[in-house]
């Protein structure tokens, strides 16, 4: 018997339609950003440059399956019946399917069938209207406002829902530090270089030394952040001398590429800077909200973040029984943040990471003016809590598992049938069982012990790094 289809408590279509919004006039154009070009379908962005010095060094094909396949699908899982554009992944060679013993035809690429299979798990009325992009100009000229995870160069002048310059500025961690919103004490170290100076190696070396001196001389502990990093790939927790030296080594290698990312179009936004921040002890809450077209904040959910051994975001927990209390707890802060981003031109999904200091003050340690990874957990409340009486939701994304989806489903047949494991993203290798797949999993459980046991079972399937 096939498992029952997933029913979300709400969708992006419904949220974009609030307060006079028109979701029918919006198309979701989704790709997770990467500093290098991953496929012919998506040009690399130079003006809207992103930084990820701690990102694992993987092949272009592997990164494409994560960023254009797995993560883009995962973010699109909550779209509802909106137009959703995903970018094609390059094929090393055409995938062929037999039509007879001696007749083969070009088959549908694996990443497309994977995406269609993922969205078929949703009840029909909540499935996105899926499109695949071979040529970026075809989506650029679509007569709808384009909502994105992060700005992309090729969409400038082509009807972005939010002005891309304003959006990119809001995404910068430098913006939060200078915003006046409650956040940990932060020293901003800006580069003084301009785009026309980046070819002088002596100048670059001197500027690198000047910027890194603040890290070399600061008392421990502290946190170092780059302004345009995502997913913890540009954050360094520095509590020991060896961590200081490691941070300096990585940044000395990264700063030249940051300098070269300066253009006459982006230099006014000061994309080359470091943020050196006080350490706040304790766990952070990931608070998801939606800012409507009228600027009203809609509370979605609060999750507890999961960080991997590299202090990078890799998932989250959510207790559905605590959501009302968390919404009340953060109500004033949510309103402040919504007012701030709306006044600067943003409306749509977003999240803030909040910690409470020893004096009880709520501090924003990160502000993600985009759809966040934990956003999906909040909208899974109906599936897990209301329909199955499972008070805990969990998220593991992205994760690489050995083999294809059929093999994985065979190992988790009981959990999939019960609805305690939902595959919200899957991008496999054309090699099938001989390769590995990038996926995003959403889990439900009665308590933390059962959740941890399910996560441990998933971890057994994971490709070891």
XYZ file of N, CA and C in Angstrom, residues 8 10-26 28 30 76-83 125-129 144 290 349 371 375 379:
117
model
N 0.560 19.827 3.543
C 1.190 20.929 4.270
C 0.134 21.785 4.951
N 0.284 24.967 5.239
C 0.164 26.132 4.360
C 1.251 26.003 3.298
N 1.234 26.874 2.314
C 2.221 26.857 1.236
C 2.656 28.292 0.938
N 3.725 28.419 0.179
C 4.165 29.754 -0.229
C 3.110 30.449 -1.076
N 2.364 29.688 -1.866
C 1.298 30.305 -2.662
C 0.285 31.016 -1.758
N -0.114 30.347 -0.679
C -1.073 30.959 0.236
C -0.461 32.162 0.950
N 0.800 32.058 1.334
C 1.447 33.152 2.051
C 1.662 34.366 1.149
N 2.085 34.139 -0.084
C 2.259 35.263 -1.015
C 0.919 35.930 -1.368
N -0.181 35.231 -1.143
C -1.498 35.776 -1.486
C -2.102 36.628 -0.373
N -1.481 36.629 0.798
C -2.026 37.382 1.925
C -1.923 38.887 1.707
N -2.837 39.620 2.336
C -2.793 41.087 2.397
C -2.657 41.751 1.028
N -3.428 41.248 0.060
C -3.446 41.861 -1.265
C -2.382 41.345 -2.216
N -1.620 40.342 -1.809
C -0.615 39.770 -2.701
C -1.254 38.929 -3.791
N -0.560 38.764 -4.903
C -1.062 37.978 -6.026
C -0.029 36.912 -6.384
N -0.186 35.735 -5.816
C 0.790 34.662 -6.052
C 0.782 34.181 -7.496
N -0.322 34.408 -8.217
C -0.371 33.983 -9.624
C 0.563 34.813 -10.497
N 1.021 35.946 -9.983
C 1.921 36.811 -10.737
C 3.382 36.594 -10.339
N 3.639 35.507 -9.562
C 4.989 35.243 -9.059
C 5.456 33.872 -9.518
N 8.685 31.157 -8.818
C 9.832 30.839 -7.972
C 10.969 30.345 -8.869
N 14.557 28.932 -8.420
C 15.319 28.454 -7.274
C 16.619 27.753 -7.659
N 11.728 24.160 -2.851
C 10.495 24.199 -3.635
C 9.399 23.289 -3.110
N 9.713 22.426 -2.144
C 8.741 21.445 -1.645
C 7.512 22.117 -1.043
N 7.661 23.326 -0.515
C 6.541 24.014 0.145
C 5.916 25.079 -0.753
N 6.247 25.061 -2.040
C 5.777 26.121 -2.950
C 4.259 26.163 -3.057
N 3.619 24.994 -3.065
C 2.220 24.961 -3.443
C 2.110 25.083 -4.959
N 0.901 25.274 -5.495
C 0.718 25.301 -6.953
C 1.170 26.618 -7.597
N 2.463 26.916 -7.427
C 3.086 28.070 -8.086
C 4.033 27.565 -9.160
N 4.356 28.420 -10.127
C 5.388 28.081 -11.108
C 6.727 28.003 -10.401
N -3.228 19.076 -4.984
C -3.554 20.502 -4.947
C -2.408 21.353 -4.404
N -1.361 20.719 -3.849
C -0.241 21.465 -3.282
C 1.062 21.259 -4.051
N 0.986 20.622 -5.201
C 2.205 20.391 -5.978
C 2.573 21.622 -6.797
N 3.877 21.932 -6.882
C 4.290 23.063 -7.730
C 4.116 22.752 -9.206
N 4.002 23.812 -9.992
C 3.982 23.685 -11.443
C 5.440 23.737 -11.902
N 6.414 37.135 -15.335
C 6.003 37.075 -13.937
C 7.129 37.644 -13.085
N 7.044 35.040 7.620
C 6.735 35.510 6.269
C 6.295 36.962 6.380
N 9.427 35.031 2.376
C 9.884 34.188 3.484
C 11.265 34.610 3.975
N 14.170 32.339 2.032
C 13.640 31.097 2.580
C 14.792 30.329 3.223
N 12.477 26.296 7.349
C 11.138 26.809 7.018
C 10.153 25.663 6.755
N 5.897 24.089 8.183
C 4.732 23.818 7.346
C 4.394 22.327 7.276
